[in-house]
Short mmCIF file of C-alpha atoms in Angstrom, two decimals:
data_model
loop_
_atom_site.label_atom_id
_atom_site.label_comp_id
_atom_site.label_asym_id
_atom_site.label_seq_id
_atom_site.Cartn_x
_atom_site.Cartn_y
_atom_site.Cartn_z
CA ALA A 1 -57.23 36.56 23.71
CA GLN A 2 -58.97 38.28 26.54
CA SER A 3 -58.62 41.98 27.33
CA VAL A 4 -59.50 44.06 30.37
CA THR A 5 -60.61 47.68 30.60
CA GLN A 6 -60.73 49.73 33.74
CA PRO A 7 -62.47 52.92 32.57
CA ASP A 8 -61.57 55.05 35.60
CA ILE A 9 -57.96 56.03 35.96
CA HIS A 10 -58.42 57.88 39.25
CA ILE A 11 -61.28 58.01 41.77
CA THR A 12 -61.50 60.24 44.86
CA VAL A 13 -63.91 59.24 47.59
CA SER A 14 -64.64 60.54 51.08
CA GLU A 15 -63.92 58.35 54.03
CA GLY A 16 -67.06 56.49 54.98
CA ALA A 17 -68.58 56.80 51.53
CA SER A 18 -69.21 53.90 49.19
CA LEU A 19 -66.84 52.92 46.42
CA GLU A 20 -67.39 51.19 43.09
CA LEU A 21 -64.63 50.39 40.64
CA ARG A 22 -65.48 49.30 37.14
CA CYS A 23 -63.97 46.46 35.19
CA ASN A 24 -65.02 45.31 31.72
CA TYR A 25 -63.54 42.35 29.93
CA SER A 26 -63.59 40.91 26.46
CA TYR A 27 -63.78 37.12 26.34
CA GLY A 28 -66.18 34.66 24.78
CA ALA A 29 -66.62 32.04 27.49
CA THR A 30 -66.86 32.37 31.25
CA PRO A 31 -63.63 33.90 32.40
CA TYR A 32 -61.71 33.60 35.62
CA LEU A 33 -61.90 37.04 37.24
CA PHE A 34 -59.71 38.62 39.89
CA TRP A 35 -59.33 41.89 41.77
CA TYR A 36 -55.98 42.83 43.22
CA VAL A 37 -54.97 45.81 45.37
CA GLN A 38 -51.53 47.43 45.43
CA SER A 39 -50.64 49.76 48.27
CA PRO A 40 -47.74 52.20 47.79
CA GLY A 41 -44.40 50.41 47.80
CA GLN A 42 -45.94 46.98 47.87
CA GLY A 43 -46.84 44.18 45.51
CA LEU A 44 -50.31 43.10 44.46
CA GLN A 45 -52.59 41.44 47.01
CA LEU A 46 -55.52 39.30 45.97
CA LEU A 47 -58.85 40.78 47.14
CA LEU A 48 -61.23 38.27 45.61
CA LYS A 49 -61.79 35.92 42.68
CA TYR A 50 -64.68 34.53 40.66
CA PHE A 51 -64.64 31.23 38.76
CA SER A 52 -68.25 30.06 38.76
CA GLY A 53 -71.39 29.87 40.88
CA ASP A 54 -72.84 32.77 42.84
CA THR A 55 -72.18 35.89 40.86
CA LEU A 56 -71.70 38.03 43.99
CA VAL A 57 -68.38 37.19 45.62
CA GLN A 58 -67.02 38.39 48.92
CA GLY A 59 -63.42 39.19 49.47
CA ILE A 60 -61.05 40.46 52.10
CA LYS A 61 -61.12 43.92 53.66
CA GLY A 62 -64.87 44.23 53.25
CA PHE A 63 -64.82 44.21 49.42
CA GLU A 64 -67.26 42.44 47.16
CA ALA A 65 -67.61 42.12 43.40
CA GLU A 66 -70.46 41.12 41.07
CA PHE A 67 -70.06 39.23 37.82
CA LYS A 68 -72.55 40.32 35.17
CA ARG A 69 -72.21 38.17 32.07
CA SER A 70 -74.64 40.34 30.03
CA GLN A 71 -72.50 43.38 30.61
CA SER A 72 -69.10 41.63 30.57
CA SER A 73 -68.40 43.34 33.84
CA PHE A 74 -66.88 42.52 37.20
CA ASN A 75 -67.23 45.64 39.31
CA LEU A 76 -65.67 45.95 42.74
CA ARG A 77 -67.58 47.58 45.62
CA LYS A 78 -67.13 48.56 49.20
CA PRO A 79 -69.98 50.08 51.26
CA SER A 80 -67.82 52.30 53.44
CA VAL A 81 -64.21 53.09 52.63
CA HIS A 82 -61.45 53.64 55.13
CA TRP A 83 -58.40 55.82 54.71
CA SER A 84 -56.33 52.62 54.43
CA ASP A 85 -58.20 51.73 51.21
CA ALA A 86 -56.22 54.37 49.34
CA ALA A 87 -54.29 52.28 46.83
CA GLU A 88 -54.28 51.12 43.21
CA TYR A 89 -56.71 48.45 42.19
CA PHE A 90 -56.25 46.03 39.31
CA CYS A 91 -58.79 43.80 37.61
CA ALA A 92 -57.42 40.67 35.92
CA VAL A 93 -58.92 38.06 33.62
CA GLY A 94 -57.87 34.52 32.82
CA ASP A 95 -59.41 31.69 30.85
CA SER A 96 -59.30 27.91 30.92
CA ASN A 97 -57.36 27.69 27.65
CA ASP A 98 -54.39 29.76 28.78
CA TYR A 99 -52.50 30.17 32.01
CA LYS A 100 -51.77 33.84 31.42
CA LEU A 101 -53.68 36.59 33.16
CA SER A 102 -54.56 39.87 31.42
CA PHE A 103 -54.47 42.85 33.74
CA GLY A 104 -56.19 46.19 33.45
CA ALA A 105 -54.19 49.41 33.68
CA GLY A 106 -55.44 50.04 37.21
CA THR A 107 -57.59 52.56 39.09
CA THR A 108 -56.00 54.74 41.70
CA VAL A 109 -58.24 55.43 44.69
CA THR A 110 -57.68 58.49 46.86
CA VAL A 111 -59.55 58.74 50.15
CA ARG A 112 -60.17 62.19 51.59
CA ALA A 113 -60.97 62.87 55.22
CA GLU B 1 -47.63 39.25 52.67
CA THR B 2 -44.30 37.61 53.32
CA GLY B 3 -44.82 34.51 51.15
CA VAL B 4 -42.87 35.97 48.24
CA THR B 5 -39.72 37.94 49.00
CA GLN B 6 -37.88 40.06 46.49
CA THR B 7 -34.42 41.61 46.82
CA PRO B 8 -33.22 44.25 46.47
CA ARG B 9 -36.19 46.56 46.94
CA HIS B 10 -34.49 49.33 45.02
CA LEU B 11 -31.72 49.22 42.43
CA VAL B 12 -30.04 52.01 40.52
CA MET B 13 -27.64 50.96 37.79
CA GLY B 14 -25.89 52.29 34.78
CA MET B 15 -26.53 50.98 31.31
CA THR B 16 -23.29 49.03 31.25
CA ASN B 17 -23.71 47.36 34.63
CA LYS B 18 -24.67 43.75 35.36
CA LYS B 19 -26.96 43.06 38.27
CA SER B 20 -29.43 40.39 39.36
CA LEU B 21 -32.85 40.48 40.96
CA LYS B 22 -33.79 37.72 43.33
CA CYS B 23 -37.15 36.23 44.26
CA GLU B 24 -37.88 33.54 46.83
CA GLN B 25 -41.24 32.01 47.66
CA HIS B 26 -42.08 30.17 50.86
CA LEU B 27 -45.50 28.94 49.76
CA GLY B 28 -44.60 25.58 48.31
CA HIS B 29 -45.74 26.70 44.88
CA ASN B 30 -44.54 25.16 41.62
CA ALA B 31 -44.89 28.09 39.25
CA MET B 32 -43.07 31.43 39.30
CA TYR B 33 -43.40 34.52 37.19
CA TRP B 34 -41.64 37.77 36.35
CA TYR B 35 -43.70 40.83 35.50
CA LYS B 36 -42.76 44.36 34.52
CA GLN B 37 -44.94 47.15 35.88
CA SER B 38 -44.69 50.59 34.30
CA ALA B 39 -46.77 53.57 35.39
CA LYS B 40 -50.36 53.51 34.19
CA LYS B 41 -49.82 50.45 32.00
CA PRO B 42 -51.09 46.90 32.54
CA LEU B 43 -48.70 44.44 34.02
CA GLU B 44 -46.50 42.88 31.36
CA LEU B 45 -45.75 39.19 31.76
CA MET B 46 -42.09 38.50 31.02
CA PHE B 47 -41.27 34.93 31.96
CA VAL B 48 -43.00 31.90 33.46
CA TYR B 49 -41.44 28.85 35.06
CA ASN B 50 -43.23 25.67 36.01
CA PHE B 51 -41.32 23.11 38.06
CA LYS B 52 -38.07 24.98 37.15
CA GLU B 53 -38.77 24.74 33.43
CA GLN B 54 -39.36 27.92 31.41
CA THR B 55 -42.77 27.79 29.81
CA GLU B 56 -43.05 31.37 28.61
CA ASN B 57 -40.74 34.03 27.24
CA ASN B 58 -42.99 36.86 26.22
CA SER B 59 -40.71 38.33 23.56
CA VAL B 60 -38.43 39.77 26.20
CA PRO B 61 -35.13 41.29 25.01
CA SER B 62 -32.07 39.18 25.64
CA ARG B 63 -30.64 41.78 28.04
CA PHE B 64 -33.03 40.16 30.57
CA SER B 65 -31.99 36.62 31.43
CA PRO B 66 -34.02 34.55 33.88
CA GLU B 67 -32.81 31.67 36.01
CA CYS B 68 -34.81 29.26 38.08
CA PRO B 69 -32.60 26.82 39.98
CA ASN B 70 -35.48 25.30 41.92
CA SER B 71 -39.20 25.87 42.46
CA SER B 72 -38.56 28.30 45.33
CA HIS B 73 -36.07 30.63 43.73
CA LEU B 74 -36.18 32.83 40.67
CA PHE B 75 -33.57 35.26 39.39
CA LEU B 76 -33.58 37.92 36.75
CA HIS B 77 -30.13 38.76 35.43
CA LEU B 78 -29.76 42.20 33.95
CA HIS B 79 -27.16 43.35 31.46
CA THR B 80 -26.76 46.42 29.29
CA LEU B 81 -30.19 47.79 30.13
CA GLN B 82 -31.82 50.78 28.52
CA PRO B 83 -33.51 53.78 30.21
CA GLU B 84 -36.91 52.46 29.14
CA ASP B 85 -36.27 49.38 31.29
CA SER B 86 -36.75 51.53 34.42
CA ALA B 87 -39.83 50.07 36.09
CA LEU B 88 -41.07 48.00 39.03
CA TYR B 89 -40.26 44.32 38.54
CA LEU B 90 -42.65 41.99 40.25
CA CYS B 91 -42.18 38.33 41.02
CA ALA B 92 -45.21 36.07 41.60
CA SER B 93 -45.85 32.45 42.34
CA SER B 94 -48.82 30.11 42.09
CA GLN B 95 -49.58 26.51 42.98
CA GLY B 96 -49.66 25.53 39.33
CA VAL B 97 -49.51 27.12 35.92
CA SER B 98 -53.19 27.70 35.40
CA SER B 99 -55.20 30.90 35.27
CA ASN B 100 -57.51 29.65 38.01
CA GLN B 101 -54.57 29.42 40.39
CA PRO B 102 -54.31 32.81 42.18
CA GLN B 103 -50.89 34.39 41.90
CA HIS B 104 -49.12 35.68 44.98
CA PHE B 105 -46.87 38.69 44.45
CA GLY B 106 -43.76 39.99 46.06
CA ASP B 107 -43.29 43.70 46.83
CA GLY B 108 -41.15 44.20 43.74
CA THR B 109 -37.79 45.69 42.88
CA ARG B 110 -37.84 49.34 41.79
CA LEU B 111 -35.25 49.52 39.04
CA SER B 112 -33.84 52.82 37.79
CA ILE B 113 -31.47 52.93 34.80
CA LEU B 114 -29.18 55.94 34.61
#
């Protein structure tokens, strides 16, 4: 079974600065990879996904993520954060042999003025 | 995101009460899910339904009883809950039961057990 690790529990970033959130997974084949965002009091919203092809994927709200097979990573990036990006971010992994997703424990992002 | 609607948004109940959580999706999806979200823990999958048929019960205690009358509606009936059951309960739906089908989430029901 696959597993997901988000090494950073909490990240604080200044508005306008760049942001990178780390995600590492454990799975033998090419996984299906997702990033979700959860704003306070809301459910999870899909930011982007990777199944195959170009390893750099673009998502909504100006986010992008890069799949690196050699590092078993799928890190999320944004060049310039806005105060509205303060939220909790979840990485999730699925595989073709199972319909279940494995979620990481999440990274909380705080944006300071 | 208004595709998946959960009610109520907040629920406080005693350990001997019976209550139900409701989820409705307006996306035309065939699969629906219940997750439990506790602070700083990964989402825990509880139940999965595909075309109204339960395909997953992830070792959930019997005090949680799901019901899926059709592909658009999902309920979670609660009875004799424990304090450790306090959490955010999230409903999700997807086009099909496959991990390459993105799941769409509701805003959750915040459950507090007294």
